[in-house]
Each structure stands twice: as C-alpha cells, then as structure tokens.
Coordinates of C-alpha atoms in Angstrom, one line a residue:
Chain A
X1 CA -78.5 -9.4 78.6
X2 CA -78.2 -9.7 82.4
X3 CA -74.7 -11.2 82.1
X4 CA -73.5 -8.2 80.1
X5 CA -75.0 -5.8 82.6
X6 CA -73.4 -7.7 85.5
X7 CA -70.1 -7.7 83.7
X8 CA -70.3 -4.0 83.0
X9 CA -71.5 -3.2 86.5
X10 CA -68.7 -5.0 88.1
X11 CA -66.3 -3.3 85.6
X12 CA -67.5 0.1 86.7
X13 CA -67.2 -0.9 90.4
X14 CA -63.8 -2.6 90.4
X15 CA -62.1 -0.7 87.6
X16 CA -61.1 -2.1 84.2
X17 CA -59.6 -5.2 85.7
X18 CA -63.0 -6.2 87.0
X19 CA -64.6 -6.6 83.5
X20 CA -64.7 -10.3 82.8
X21 CA -63.3 -10.4 79.2
X22 CA -63.6 -14.1 79.4
X23 CA -59.7 -14.4 79.0
X24 CA -59.2 -16.7 81.8
X25 CA -62.6 -18.5 81.7
X26 CA -61.4 -21.2 79.3
X27 CA -64.2 -21.0 76.8
X28 CA -62.3 -20.1 73.8
X29 CA -60.8 -17.1 75.5
X30 CA -57.3 -15.7 74.4
X31 CA -55.6 -12.6 75.1
X32 CA -56.0 -11.5 71.5
X33 CA -59.6 -12.0 71.4
X34 CA -60.8 -8.5 72.1
X35 CA -58.4 -6.7 69.6
X36 CA -59.2 -9.2 67.1
X37 CA -63.0 -8.9 67.5
X38 CA -62.8 -5.1 67.4
X39 CA -60.7 -5.1 64.2
X40 CA -63.2 -7.6 62.7
X41 CA -66.1 -5.2 63.6
X42 CA -64.3 -2.3 62.2
X43 CA -63.9 -4.1 58.9
X44 CA -67.6 -5.4 59.1
X45 CA -68.7 -1.7 59.6
X46 CA -66.6 -0.5 56.7
X47 CA -68.0 -3.1 54.3
X48 CA -71.5 -3.0 56.0
X49 CA -71.9 0.8 55.3
X50 CA -71.4 -0.1 51.5
X51 CA -73.5 -3.3 51.7
X52 CA -76.4 -1.5 53.3
X53 CA -76.6 1.3 50.8
X54 CA -79.9 0.9 49.0
X55 CA -82.5 -1.4 50.5
X56 CA -80.8 -1.6 54.0
X57 CA -83.7 -3.1 55.7
X58 CA -84.1 -5.9 53.1
X59 CA -80.4 -6.6 53.2
X60 CA -80.3 -6.8 57.0
X61 CA -83.4 -8.9 57.0
X62 CA -81.6 -11.3 54.6
X63 CA -78.4 -11.4 56.6
X64 CA -80.0 -12.0 60.0
X65 CA -82.9 -14.0 58.5
X66 CA -80.6 -16.4 56.8
X67 CA -79.1 -17.4 60.3
X68 CA -82.5 -17.4 62.0
X69 CA -84.3 -19.3 59.3
X70 CA -81.5 -21.9 59.2
X71 CA -81.0 -22.3 63.0
X72 CA -84.5 -22.0 64.1
X73 CA -86.6 -23.5 61.2
X74 CA -84.5 -25.5 58.7
X75 CA -82.3 -27.4 61.1
X76 CA -85.0 -28.3 63.6
X77 CA -87.3 -29.2 60.8
X78 CA -84.9 -31.9 59.3
X79 CA -83.9 -33.0 62.8
X80 CA -87.5 -33.7 63.6
X81 CA -88.2 -35.4 60.3
X82 CA -85.3 -37.6 60.9
X83 CA -86.7 -38.5 64.4
X84 CA -90.2 -39.1 62.9
X85 CA -88.8 -41.5 60.3
X86 CA -86.8 -43.3 62.9
X87 CA -90.0 -43.6 65.1
X88 CA -92.2 -44.6 62.3
X89 CA -89.9 -47.1 60.5
X90 CA -91.1 -50.6 61.3
X91 CA -87.7 -52.1 60.7
X92 CA -84.3 -52.7 62.4
X93 CA -82.6 -49.5 63.3
X94 CA -79.8 -50.1 60.9
X95 CA -82.1 -49.7 58.0
X96 CA -82.7 -46.0 58.8
X97 CA -79.7 -45.1 56.8
X98 CA -81.1 -46.6 53.7
X99 CA -83.8 -43.9 54.0
X100 CA -81.7 -41.2 55.5
X101 CA -78.9 -41.1 52.9
X102 CA -81.1 -41.0 49.7
X103 CA -83.4 -38.5 51.4
X104 CA -80.5 -36.3 52.4
X105 CA -78.8 -36.3 49.0
X106 CA -82.1 -35.7 47.1
X107 CA -83.0 -32.9 49.6
X108 CA -79.6 -31.3 49.1
X109 CA -80.1 -31.3 45.3
X110 CA -83.5 -29.7 45.8
X111 CA -82.2 -27.2 48.3
X112 CA -79.4 -26.0 45.9
X113 CA -81.2 -26.3 42.6
X114 CA -84.7 -25.4 43.7
X115 CA -85.1 -22.3 41.5
X116 CA -84.5 -24.4 38.4
X117 CA -86.4 -27.4 39.7
X118 CA -89.5 -25.5 40.6
X119 CA -89.3 -23.4 37.5
X120 CA -89.3 -20.2 39.4
X121 CA -87.7 -18.1 36.6
X122 CA -88.7 -20.1 33.6
X123 CA -89.1 -17.2 31.2
X124 CA -86.1 -15.5 32.2
X125 CA -84.1 -18.8 32.1
X126 CA -85.3 -19.6 28.5
X127 CA -84.7 -16.1 27.3
X128 CA -81.1 -16.1 28.7
X129 CA -79.9 -19.5 27.6
X130 CA -82.1 -20.6 24.7
X131 CA -82.8 -23.7 26.6
X132 CA -86.1 -25.1 27.7
X133 CA -86.7 -24.9 31.5
X134 CA -89.1 -27.8 32.1
X135 CA -86.5 -30.4 32.2
X136 CA -85.2 -30.0 35.7
X137 CA -88.1 -31.2 37.9
X138 CA -88.4 -34.5 36.0
X139 CA -84.7 -35.0 36.3
X140 CA -84.7 -34.3 39.9
X141 CA -87.5 -36.8 40.4
X142 CA -85.6 -39.4 38.5
X143 CA -82.4 -38.8 40.3
X144 CA -84.4 -39.2 43.6
X145 CA -86.0 -42.5 42.4
X146 CA -82.5 -43.6 41.4
X147 CA -81.0 -42.8 44.8
X148 CA -83.8 -44.7 46.6
X149 CA -83.6 -47.6 44.1
X150 CA -79.7 -48.0 44.6
X151 CA -80.2 -47.6 48.5
X152 CA -83.0 -50.4 48.3
X153 CA -80.8 -52.6 46.2
X154 CA -77.9 -52.1 48.6
X155 CA -80.1 -53.0 51.6
X156 CA -81.4 -56.1 49.7
X157 CA -77.8 -57.3 49.1
X158 CA -76.9 -56.6 52.7
X159 CA -79.8 -58.8 54.0
X160 CA -79.1 -61.5 51.4
X161 CA -75.4 -61.4 52.3
X162 CA -76.0 -61.6 56.0
X163 CA -78.4 -64.6 56.1
X164 CA -76.1 -67.5 55.0
X165 CA -73.3 -65.8 56.9
X166 CA -75.3 -65.9 60.2
X167 CA -76.2 -69.5 59.6
X168 CA -72.6 -70.4 58.8
X169 CA -71.4 -68.7 61.9
X170 CA -74.2 -70.0 64.2
X171 CA -72.7 -71.8 67.2
X172 CA -69.1 -71.3 65.9
X173 CA -68.5 -67.8 67.2
X174 CA -70.0 -65.3 69.5
X175 CA -72.1 -63.1 67.1
X176 CA -71.6 -60.2 69.5
X177 CA -67.9 -60.3 69.2
X178 CA -66.7 -57.4 67.0
X179 CA -65.9 -58.8 63.6
X180 CA -62.3 -58.7 62.4
X181 CA -62.7 -58.4 58.8
X182 CA -64.6 -55.8 56.8
X183 CA -67.2 -54.6 59.3
X184 CA -70.9 -54.0 58.5
X185 CA -73.3 -52.1 60.8
X186 CA -74.9 -54.7 63.0
X187 CA -77.9 -53.4 65.0
X188 CA -80.7 -55.2 66.7
Chain B
X1 CA -65.6 -16.7 94.3
X2 CA -66.6 -20.1 93.0
X3 CA -68.7 -20.4 89.8
X4 CA -71.2 -23.1 89.4
X5 CA -69.9 -25.2 86.5
X6 CA -71.9 -24.3 83.5
X7 CA -71.9 -27.9 82.2
X8 CA -75.3 -29.0 82.9
X9 CA -77.5 -26.1 81.6
X10 CA -74.9 -25.4 78.9
X11 CA -75.5 -28.6 77.1
X12 CA -79.2 -28.8 76.4
X13 CA -80.7 -32.3 76.4
X14 CA -82.9 -31.4 73.3
X15 CA -80.1 -32.3 70.9
X16 CA -79.4 -36.0 71.3
X17 CA -77.3 -37.1 68.4
X18 CA -74.4 -39.2 69.8
X19 CA -72.2 -38.1 67.1
X20 CA -71.9 -34.4 67.9
X21 CA -68.7 -33.5 69.5
X22 CA -65.6 -31.4 68.9
X23 CA -63.9 -34.0 66.7
X24 CA -66.7 -34.2 64.0
X25 CA -67.2 -30.5 64.2
X26 CA -63.3 -30.1 63.6
X27 CA -63.4 -32.4 60.6
X28 CA -66.1 -30.3 59.0
X29 CA -64.4 -27.1 60.1
X30 CA -61.1 -28.2 58.5
X31 CA -62.8 -28.8 55.1
X32 CA -64.3 -25.3 55.3
X33 CA -61.0 -23.9 56.5
X34 CA -59.4 -25.0 53.2
X35 CA -62.4 -24.4 51.0
X36 CA -63.6 -20.9 52.1
X37 CA -60.3 -19.1 51.4
X38 CA -60.4 -20.6 48.0
X39 CA -63.7 -19.3 47.5
X40 CA -62.7 -15.8 48.8
X41 CA -59.6 -15.6 46.6
X42 CA -61.4 -16.8 43.5
X43 CA -64.1 -14.4 44.2
X44 CA -61.7 -11.4 44.5
X45 CA -60.1 -12.6 41.3
X46 CA -63.4 -12.5 39.6
X47 CA -63.9 -9.0 40.7
X48 CA -60.5 -8.0 39.5
X49 CA -61.3 -9.8 36.0
X50 CA -63.9 -7.1 35.4
X51 CA -61.2 -4.4 35.4
X52 CA -63.3 -2.2 37.6
X53 CA -60.6 0.5 37.9
X54 CA -60.8 1.2 34.2
X55 CA -64.1 2.8 34.0
X56 CA -67.4 3.3 35.8
X57 CA -69.2 1.0 33.3
X58 CA -67.0 -1.8 34.5
X59 CA -67.4 -1.2 38.2
X60 CA -70.3 -3.1 39.6
X61 CA -69.4 -2.1 43.2
X62 CA -68.8 1.6 43.1
X63 CA -67.3 3.3 46.3
X64 CA -65.6 0.1 47.2
X65 CA -62.8 2.2 48.9
X66 CA -60.0 0.2 50.5
X67 CA -61.8 -3.1 49.6
X68 CA -60.6 -2.6 46.0
X69 CA -57.0 -2.4 47.1
X70 CA -56.0 -5.6 45.2
X71 CA -57.0 -4.4 41.9
X72 CA -54.8 -5.1 39.0
X73 CA -55.1 -5.3 35.3
X74 CA -56.6 -8.7 34.3
X75 CA -54.2 -10.7 32.1
X76 CA -55.1 -12.3 28.8
X77 CA -52.9 -15.3 29.3
X78 CA -53.7 -18.0 29.9
X79 CA -56.9 -17.7 28.0
X80 CA -58.5 -20.2 30.3
X81 CA -57.7 -18.3 33.3
X82 CA -61.2 -17.0 34.1
X83 CA -62.7 -20.3 33.1
X84 CA -60.8 -22.2 35.8
X85 CA -61.0 -19.6 38.6
X86 CA -64.7 -18.9 38.2
X87 CA -65.5 -22.5 37.5
X88 CA -63.7 -23.4 40.7
X89 CA -65.5 -20.5 42.7
X90 CA -69.0 -21.7 41.7
X91 CA -68.5 -25.4 41.6
X92 CA -66.6 -25.5 44.9
X93 CA -69.2 -23.2 46.6
X94 CA -72.0 -25.6 45.5
X95 CA -70.0 -28.7 46.6
X96 CA -69.3 -27.1 50.0
X97 CA -73.0 -26.6 50.8
X98 CA -73.5 -30.0 52.6
X99 CA -70.3 -29.4 54.5
X100 CA -71.5 -26.0 55.7
X101 CA -74.9 -27.5 56.6
X102 CA -73.1 -30.4 58.4
X103 CA -70.9 -27.8 60.4
X104 CA -73.8 -25.8 61.3
X105 CA -75.8 -28.9 62.4
X106 CA -72.8 -30.1 64.5
X107 CA -72.6 -26.8 66.5
X108 CA -76.3 -26.2 67.0
X109 CA -76.3 -26.9 70.7
X110 CA -74.1 -23.9 71.1
X111 CA -76.9 -21.6 69.9
X112 CA -78.9 -22.5 72.9
X113 CA -75.9 -22.2 75.3
X114 CA -77.0 -20.9 78.7
X115 CA -76.5 -18.3 80.0
X116 CA -76.3 -16.4 76.5
X117 CA -74.0 -13.8 77.8
X118 CA -71.1 -14.5 80.4
X119 CA -68.7 -11.6 79.8
X120 CA -68.2 -8.6 77.4
X121 CA -65.8 -10.6 75.4
X122 CA -68.2 -13.5 75.1
X123 CA -71.0 -11.2 74.1
X124 CA -68.9 -9.7 71.4
X125 CA -68.0 -13.1 70.2
X126 CA -71.7 -14.1 70.0
X127 CA -72.3 -11.0 67.7
X128 CA -69.4 -12.0 65.6
X129 CA -70.9 -15.5 65.3
X130 CA -74.1 -14.1 64.0
X131 CA -72.0 -12.3 61.4
X132 CA -70.2 -15.5 60.6
X133 CA -73.4 -17.6 60.2
X134 CA -75.6 -14.9 58.7
X135 CA -72.8 -13.7 56.4
X136 CA -71.8 -17.2 55.3
X137 CA -75.4 -18.3 54.5
X138 CA -75.9 -14.9 52.8
X139 CA -73.0 -15.6 50.4
X140 CA -74.0 -19.2 49.6
X141 CA -77.6 -18.3 49.1
X142 CA -77.0 -15.2 46.9
X143 CA -74.4 -17.2 44.8
X144 CA -76.8 -20.1 44.3
X145 CA -79.7 -17.9 43.4
X146 CA -77.6 -15.8 41.0
X147 CA -76.3 -18.7 39.0
X148 CA -80.0 -19.7 38.5
X149 CA -81.0 -16.2 37.5
X150 CA -83.4 -16.0 40.4
X151 CA -82.8 -12.4 41.5
X152 CA -85.0 -12.2 44.5
X153 CA -82.3 -10.7 46.7
X154 CA -82.7 -7.1 47.7
X155 CA -80.4 -5.3 45.2
X156 CA -77.8 -6.0 42.6
X157 CA -76.0 -9.2 43.0
X158 CA -72.5 -7.8 42.6
X159 CA -72.4 -5.5 45.6
X160 CA -74.4 -7.7 47.8
X161 CA -72.1 -10.7 47.2
X162 CA -68.9 -8.6 47.3
X163 CA -69.5 -6.6 50.5
X164 CA -71.2 -9.7 52.1
X165 CA -68.1 -11.6 51.4
X166 CA -66.0 -9.1 53.3
X167 CA -68.4 -9.2 56.2
X168 CA -68.2 -13.0 56.2
X169 CA -64.5 -13.1 56.0
X170 CA -64.0 -10.6 58.8
X171 CA -66.0 -13.0 61.1
X172 CA -64.4 -16.0 59.6
X173 CA -60.8 -14.9 60.4
X174 CA -61.8 -14.2 64.0
X175 CA -63.5 -17.6 64.3
X176 CA -60.5 -19.4 62.8
X177 CA -58.1 -17.5 65.1
X178 CA -60.1 -18.3 68.2
X179 CA -61.0 -21.8 67.4
X180 CA -57.8 -23.1 65.6
X181 CA -56.0 -24.3 68.6
X182 CA -59.0 -26.2 69.8
X183 CA -59.7 -27.7 66.4
X184 CA -56.2 -28.9 66.1
X185 CA -56.4 -30.5 69.7
X186 CA -59.7 -32.0 68.8
X187 CA -58.4 -33.5 65.5
X188 CA -55.3 -34.9 67.3
X189 CA -57.6 -36.4 69.9
X190 CA -59.0 -39.0 67.7
X191 CA -57.3 -41.1 64.9
X192 CA -59.1 -40.5 61.6
X193 CA -58.2 -43.9 60.3
X194 CA -59.5 -45.6 63.3
X195 CA -62.6 -43.5 63.2
X196 CA -63.1 -44.7 59.5
X197 CA -62.9 -48.3 60.7
X198 CA -65.4 -47.9 63.4
X199 CA -68.9 -49.3 62.7
X200 CA -72.2 -48.2 64.2
X201 CA -72.1 -50.9 66.8
X202 CA -68.8 -49.6 68.2
X203 CA -69.7 -45.9 67.9
X204 CA -69.7 -44.1 71.3
X205 CA -70.3 -40.4 72.1
X206 CA -67.2 -38.3 72.4
X207 CA -66.2 -37.7 76.1
X208 CA -68.0 -34.8 77.7
X209 CA -66.0 -31.6 77.6
X210 CA -66.4 -27.9 77.9
X211 CA -67.2 -27.4 74.3
X212 CA -70.9 -28.0 74.9
X213 CA -71.1 -30.0 71.7
X214 CA -71.5 -33.5 73.2
X215 CA -75.0 -34.4 74.1
X216 CA -75.5 -35.0 77.9
X217 CA -78.2 -37.5 77.0
X218 CA -77.1 -39.1 73.8
X219 CA -79.5 -41.5 71.9
X220 CA -78.3 -44.8 70.8
X221 CA -76.3 -44.4 67.6
X222 CA -77.9 -45.3 64.3
X223 CA -75.0 -44.1 62.3
X224 CA -71.3 -44.2 62.8
X225 CA -69.0 -41.2 62.4
X226 CA -67.6 -42.6 59.2
X227 CA -71.2 -43.0 58.1
X228 CA -71.9 -39.3 58.8
X229 CA -68.8 -38.2 56.9
X230 CA -69.7 -40.6 54.0
X231 CA -73.2 -39.2 53.9
X232 CA -71.9 -35.5 53.7
X233 CA -69.3 -36.6 51.3
X234 CA -71.9 -38.3 49.1
X235 CA -74.0 -35.1 49.2
X236 CA -70.9 -33.1 48.0
X237 CA -70.2 -35.7 45.3
X238 CA -73.7 -35.8 44.1
X239 CA -73.7 -31.9 43.8
X240 CA -70.3 -32.1 42.0
X241 CA -71.6 -34.6 39.5
X242 CA -74.8 -32.6 38.6
X243 CA -72.8 -29.3 38.5
X244 CA -69.2 -29.5 37.3
X245 CA -69.9 -30.5 33.7
X246 CA -71.3 -27.1 32.8
X247 CA -67.7 -25.7 33.5
X248 CA -65.7 -28.5 32.3
X249 CA -67.6 -29.0 29.1
X250 CA -67.1 -31.7 26.4
X251 CA -69.0 -34.9 26.9
X252 CA -69.1 -34.3 30.7
X253 CA -71.6 -31.3 30.1
X254 CA -74.4 -33.8 29.8
X255 CA -73.7 -35.1 33.4
X256 CA -74.5 -31.6 34.8
X257 CA -78.2 -32.6 35.1
X258 CA -79.4 -29.9 37.4
X259 CA -77.0 -27.1 36.4
X260 CA -78.4 -24.3 34.2
X261 CA -75.9 -24.8 31.4
X262 CA -75.7 -28.6 31.3
X263 CA -77.0 -28.8 27.7
X264 CA -76.0 -27.4 24.4
X265 CA -78.6 -25.1 22.9
X266 CA -78.3 -26.7 19.4
X267 CA -76.1 -28.4 16.9
X268 CA -73.6 -27.1 14.5
X269 CA -71.0 -24.2 14.6
X270 CA -73.2 -22.0 16.8
X271 CA -74.5 -24.7 19.0
X272 CA -72.7 -23.7 22.2
X273 CA -73.8 -21.9 25.4
X274 CA -75.6 -18.6 25.3
X275 CA -75.7 -16.1 28.1
X276 CA -78.4 -13.9 26.5
X277 CA -80.5 -14.6 23.5
X278 CA -81.1 -11.7 21.0
X279 CA -84.8 -11.9 21.5
X280 CA -84.2 -11.9 25.4
X281 CA -82.5 -8.5 25.2
X282 CA -84.9 -7.0 22.6
X283 CA -82.5 -7.1 19.6
X284 CA -84.8 -6.2 16.5
X285 CA -84.2 -7.6 13.0
X286 CA -83.3 -4.1 11.7
X287 CA -80.7 -3.6 14.5
X288 CA -78.6 -6.2 13.0
X289 CA -79.8 -6.3 9.4
X290 CA -78.1 -4.9 6.2
X291 CA -78.4 -1.4 7.7
X292 CA -76.0 -2.3 10.7
X293 CA -72.7 -0.2 10.8
X294 CA -69.7 -0.3 13.1
X295 CA -68.6 3.1 14.2
X296 CA -64.9 3.2 15.1
X297 CA -63.6 6.3 16.8
X298 CA -60.0 7.3 17.9
X299 CA -58.9 9.5 20.8
X300 CA -57.8 12.0 18.2
X301 CA -61.4 12.3 17.0
X302 CA -60.8 10.3 13.8
X303 CA -63.8 8.1 13.0
X304 CA -64.6 5.5 10.5
X305 CA -67.8 3.6 9.6
X306 CA -67.8 0.1 8.4
X307 CA -70.3 -2.3 6.9
X308 CA -70.0 -6.0 7.7
X309 CA -68.9 -6.6 4.1
X310 CA -66.0 -4.0 4.6
X311 CA -65.1 -5.7 7.9
X312 CA -64.8 -9.1 6.1
X313 CA -62.4 -7.5 3.5
X314 CA -60.0 -6.5 6.2
X315 CA -57.2 -8.8 7.2
X316 CA -58.7 -11.7 9.0
X317 CA -57.4 -13.6 12.0
X318 CA -58.4 -16.6 14.1
X319 CA -58.2 -17.5 17.7
X320 CA -59.4 -20.6 19.7
X321 CA -60.9 -19.0 22.8
X322 CA -63.5 -20.1 25.4
X323 CA -66.4 -18.1 26.9
X324 CA -66.5 -18.2 30.7
X325 CA -69.3 -16.8 32.7
X326 CA -69.3 -15.3 36.3
X327 CA -72.1 -17.8 36.9
X328 CA -69.6 -20.7 36.8
X329 CA -70.3 -22.2 33.3
X330 CA -68.1 -22.1 30.3
X331 CA -67.7 -23.3 26.8
X332 CA -64.6 -25.2 25.5
X333 CA -62.5 -23.3 23.1
X334 CA -64.4 -22.1 20.0
X335 CA -62.6 -21.3 16.8
X336 CA -63.3 -17.5 16.3
X337 CA -62.4 -15.5 13.1
X338 CA -62.7 -11.8 12.6
X339 CA -60.6 -8.5 12.8
X340 CA -57.9 -7.9 15.5
X341 CA -58.7 -5.0 17.8
X342 CA -55.2 -3.6 17.0
X343 CA -56.1 -3.5 13.3
X344 CA -59.3 -1.6 14.1
X345 CA -57.3 0.9 16.3
X346 CA -54.9 1.4 13.5
X347 CA -57.7 2.6 11.3
X348 CA -58.4 5.5 13.5
X349 CA -54.9 6.6 14.2
X350 CA -53.5 4.2 16.9
X351 CA -51.1 2.4 14.8
X352 CA -48.8 1.4 17.6
X353 CA -49.5 1.0 21.3
X354 CA -53.3 1.2 21.0
X355 CA -55.0 2.4 24.2
X356 CA -58.0 0.9 26.0
X357 CA -61.4 0.7 24.2
X358 CA -64.9 1.4 25.1
X359 CA -67.1 -1.1 23.4
X360 CA -70.8 -0.5 23.0
X361 CA -73.6 -2.8 21.9
X362 CA -76.6 -1.9 19.9
X363 CA -78.5 -3.7 22.6
X364 CA -80.9 -1.2 24.3
X365 CA -81.8 -2.8 27.6
X366 CA -80.2 -5.3 30.0
X367 CA -76.8 -5.1 31.8
X368 CA -73.4 -5.2 30.2
X369 CA -74.2 -3.3 27.0
X370 CA -71.0 -1.5 27.2
X371 CA -67.5 -2.2 28.6
X372 CA -64.0 -0.7 28.6
X373 CA -61.3 -3.2 27.7
X374 CA -57.7 -2.5 28.9
X375 CA -54.9 -1.8 26.6
X376 CA -53.4 -5.2 27.6
X377 CA -56.6 -6.8 26.2
X378 CA -56.7 -4.6 23.1
X379 CA -53.0 -5.4 22.3
X380 CA -53.4 -9.2 22.6
X381 CA -53.3 -10.6 19.0
X382 CA -56.1 -12.9 19.9
X383 CA -58.5 -10.2 20.9
X384 CA -60.9 -10.1 18.0
X385 CA -64.0 -8.3 16.7
X386 CA -65.3 -11.8 15.7
X387 CA -67.5 -12.2 12.6
X388 CA -67.5 -15.9 12.4
X389 CA -67.3 -18.8 14.7
X390 CA -66.3 -22.4 13.9
X391 CA -66.3 -21.6 10.3
X392 CA -69.9 -20.1 10.1
X393 CA -71.4 -16.7 10.5
X394 CA -72.2 -15.8 14.0
X395 CA -75.8 -16.6 14.8
X396 CA -77.9 -13.8 16.2
X397 CA -77.8 -15.3 19.7
X398 CA -74.0 -15.3 19.5
X399 CA -73.8 -11.5 18.6
X400 CA -74.3 -11.3 14.7
X401 CA -73.2 -9.1 12.9
X402 CA -69.9 -8.8 15.1
X403 CA -69.0 -9.5 18.8
X404 CA -65.9 -9.0 20.9
X405 CA -63.8 -12.1 22.0
X406 CA -60.9 -11.4 24.4
X407 CA -58.8 -14.3 25.8
X408 CA -59.3 -14.7 29.6
X409 CA -62.0 -12.1 30.1
X410 CA -65.3 -12.6 31.8
X411 CA -68.0 -13.7 29.4
X412 CA -70.0 -10.4 29.9
X413 CA -66.9 -8.4 28.5
X414 CA -67.3 -10.2 25.1
X415 CA -69.9 -7.7 24.1
X416 CA -72.3 -9.0 21.5
X417 CA -74.0 -7.0 18.5
X418 CA -71.2 -4.4 18.7
X419 CA -72.2 -1.1 17.3
X420 CA -69.4 1.3 18.4
X421 CA -65.7 1.2 19.5
X422 CA -64.1 4.2 21.1
X423 CA -60.4 3.9 21.6
X424 CA -58.7 5.9 24.3
X425 CA -61.9 7.4 25.7
X426 CA -63.5 7.0 29.1
X427 CA -67.2 5.9 29.1

C-alpha cells in the first residue's frame, strides 16, 4: 500500500496535519468520516470476537471469500456471458433482452434455491418436512421454459406489431424521429 | 502541489456498460436503504422471540454481551406476530437478492479504482467496504442456505447470522452516513418519471463525474435504465411469487413452487407443515406408545405423573393458533385442543401466578429438545399442552401424544412429544 506509506510518512514529517485523511479531497470525504469509521471498527471487533469463536479460519474464509467470489468470479462470469451472448446472437441488438431477461430470472431462481433444486440435502429435507425433494429441479426447468416461452411470444408480438406499422408510416414520417406515443425500443 | 486528476486511471475501461452511473446506483441503494433496516429489525425481533435471557437452553448465541441489550420478554399477542415478522424477514431477504446483486454490479468499477490507497481515511474506508460487501453477502448466503437446511456454513447458524449481522450493520451505517448526501444529489439529478419514459434509443450514459462509476468508453446501449430497473424488479417479483406463499399460506401456498414449504405434507386434520418428522429425530414407537407418561413438577418439589387418558379427562380448552418457523414459513391458524399450561401448573402447587416452565421432549437427539417458556407465555389462556388438532388426535409427526402450542412463539418453542414440564426451575 504505497499510498498509505506515503500518507503516513508525510504525517510523520509534517505532524498530524500532514496526514491526508481525505477530508478535503472530495471523494466521499467528510469531517465525521474518521470517528465514524473507528466507531464502526470497534463494533465490528466486538461482534467479530464473538463471531470468530469456533472455526475462526472457516468463518473468515466465508466472510472474505463471499466478497472475493462475488466480485472476482461471479460478476465477471455473468458479465462475460452477457457479452458472449450479445456477440453470438445473429439478430438485431434489441432482441438481446429477450434472452437476457429470462436468463437473468431463471439464473436468479437457481442462485437462491440451488440447494433444493440440485437436491443437495435430499434426505435431511425429506426427514424434516415429510415432503419429497425431487420436485424442485423439474419445477425450475419448467419455470425456465415458461420464461423463455413468454419472452419469445413477446418478441413475436413485437415483430408482428411493428411490420404493418412501419409500412403504414413509410414515407409519411421520419422513422428516426422519436415516437410520441408509447415507445418501444427501436434498434438497428 | 498539484495532483494529477485521477479520472482516467480511476475509471477502468474494462467495464463498458453505458447504464452504470451514480443515478442507477443510487436507485438500487435507496431500495436497500429501506429494505436492510427492515431485515435487521425483524432479525433482532426473531432473536428476542427466543427469550434468550430466560435460560441457557433458549440462548443460541451465548456471550452476546452488549449486543443483547434490546432483550425483552416476547409477547403472546397478537398470536400472528412471529408469523409476520419472520415471514417478512425471510421473504424480504430473498426478494432483495437481485437488488443487492444489481447494486454490487453497478459499483464494480470502484473495486478496481486506482490507486487503491490515497490516504489513511480512504484506506480505512476500503476496509469498511470489504466488511460491507463480505458481511452483506455472508448474511444473505447463510440465510438462504439455512432456510433450505443446507448447513454447510462453518458453525451453528444462529451465532453466525447474528454476529455477522452486527458486522454488516456496522459497515452499513458508515456507508450510508458517508454516501447519503451523494445519493440524494444523484437521485435529484435525474427525474425518475422521465427516466421511466426513456427507451433504449434515447438512453445515454450519465455525464462523467468523480464517482468513477460512469464508463469512460461506454458501449452502445442495448437496454434502457427503465429496462434495467424492470429486469431487477422482475427478478424480485419472480422470487416473491415462488417464495411468499409458504409464509402466507392458504391457496397461495401452492404458488411457492421453489420454497421448501410450498406444499402440504398430506390431507386431513394433520395435513399441515412439519418442521421435524418423528422418524427424522429418532422417535421410537415405545417413546410415544401406551407407556408414555407426562411428568409435571413444581418449584416446591411437588410432582405428578399423568397418562394421556388422564390428560384427556382434565378440563379441555381450544385455541386457533399458527406455527411460524424461523425459516420463514408458517401455517395458517390450526384449531388446537388440550390442557392449559396454567391448569397443569395448578396441579403442582402454582394455582395463581404460575412461573416460567422448562419443557422437555422425549426426543433424544436434534436441537430444540427443551425450552423455557416465560411466565407471560405460561399465563396466556391460549397456551396449551395440545392433545388434538383440528378435531383429531395429533399425528406422530405433529407431536403425539402431546405438544406445546404457545401464541406468537417461534415454531421450535412449540415442543413436540413432551415428556416433562418443570415449573419455576432453571434448565
């Protein structure tokens, strides 16, 4: 952390006033920032001592790992998947959302309910609830199929709706002029 | 001394979405600013509902120290209190997942802000942000896994989720305090209604500023801001639909297609949600057969032993009460019949103002085999040692021969297969 070293070095040379707390730098700085942060860290330490009782390494791994896994794996992964679909889709750019939205919703349902969908604790679940555990993955698949079907239907209606409209408008109006009525995405 | 403006290297060109910007981030931030305090408060209420101050057997987070300052005796009225608070806690938490992901997506360029450390205050803030993101994700992940009985986290759910919440909230408060003015400015900077009327073709990146969120090299938009908000909203709505029914119950239960308690386990009087089956916790036929006895003991040492037949001959009472679980599901009101806890207390010398009671199950393994109910809970006339439900004998999975049912208490405090009641004593 060279910036920190630099800041501390200058602080030692120029007295306390020389330390750049970032108060006047304009990136979210406020005079209350330091006391607020220190109070927050004190509470974090108080709760943290209790949290880390037991498997402290595992818990720390989960806390930091959650942020790292999300920021450096999950998010880049779905951002890249989105770019890949955009690059691979041999269709007008406006169609991307008819893939993007159902994929997003289906992926979310899987992300939240994956232990049930993948049957990770089938025996425990059945023992606890008296219910069968095998229903979740077919349900998720059917919901996903339904989402894509609705999206495809929506796209078909859009395409169908736009054709006669364009013919009707041809020559009468500049098609590039923003429409006044209900607006639909219009991309090349 | 002049500083080189950190604008160029501060906004990495890697992230090219034209939608990222302080306004969109602030909209997601505003939703979380409303939602997360609700999660925190309902979470604390759930903790208080266990009456952890009553007895070590109730306390799932020992040595909580000052973090238990809000403890109070959990009321029995209204009887649906825990149903609502915990249903809101779990359902809202699940519904906020897409908003949380969207918020994190919107600020990702800040993760790669350069230089990473500019001042001491800035460095401390980055550490606080790690606690915010790590703590927040930790809370959501442990909660989501726990409601699905997937106990892969390193330790007992209760202390992890409880202390994790305090760490998350400590960072959350700092984040809100430091960012609130900027959020308000950003929200005022663009008109929401105008934004909701703007199609993709008219979508432009937000003007570059010092937040580092706006892409310096934005790609052509393929989605409008209203589209992005609609997509996140659709995600939340979808999660609400496949989840909320397990808490609301009635005909809506069948809509909870992916939630663990979206189906009834059977038909008839006993065909409602089960938290632990008799087989699942190792209840044997002889534990609950004709040889079963209920031992009732008073603080004075008086003791009485009752068979189920003798219990059935005591004055019977009924109460319509739900079962509401910490995992966010609940049943609608069931019609319970049995003996009042006050009447059982009277049998062993507590005729008026009966004290708290230690309830013990014949269950030999698994958690929540015993619990201490407060005197308020004991004295409520609807608190029963239930023998029947909806006109039929309890099924083994619902606690035959006898179970506790207390208005407003967390489900696990309605102990099943009760074997012993000890009034006025500590566990």
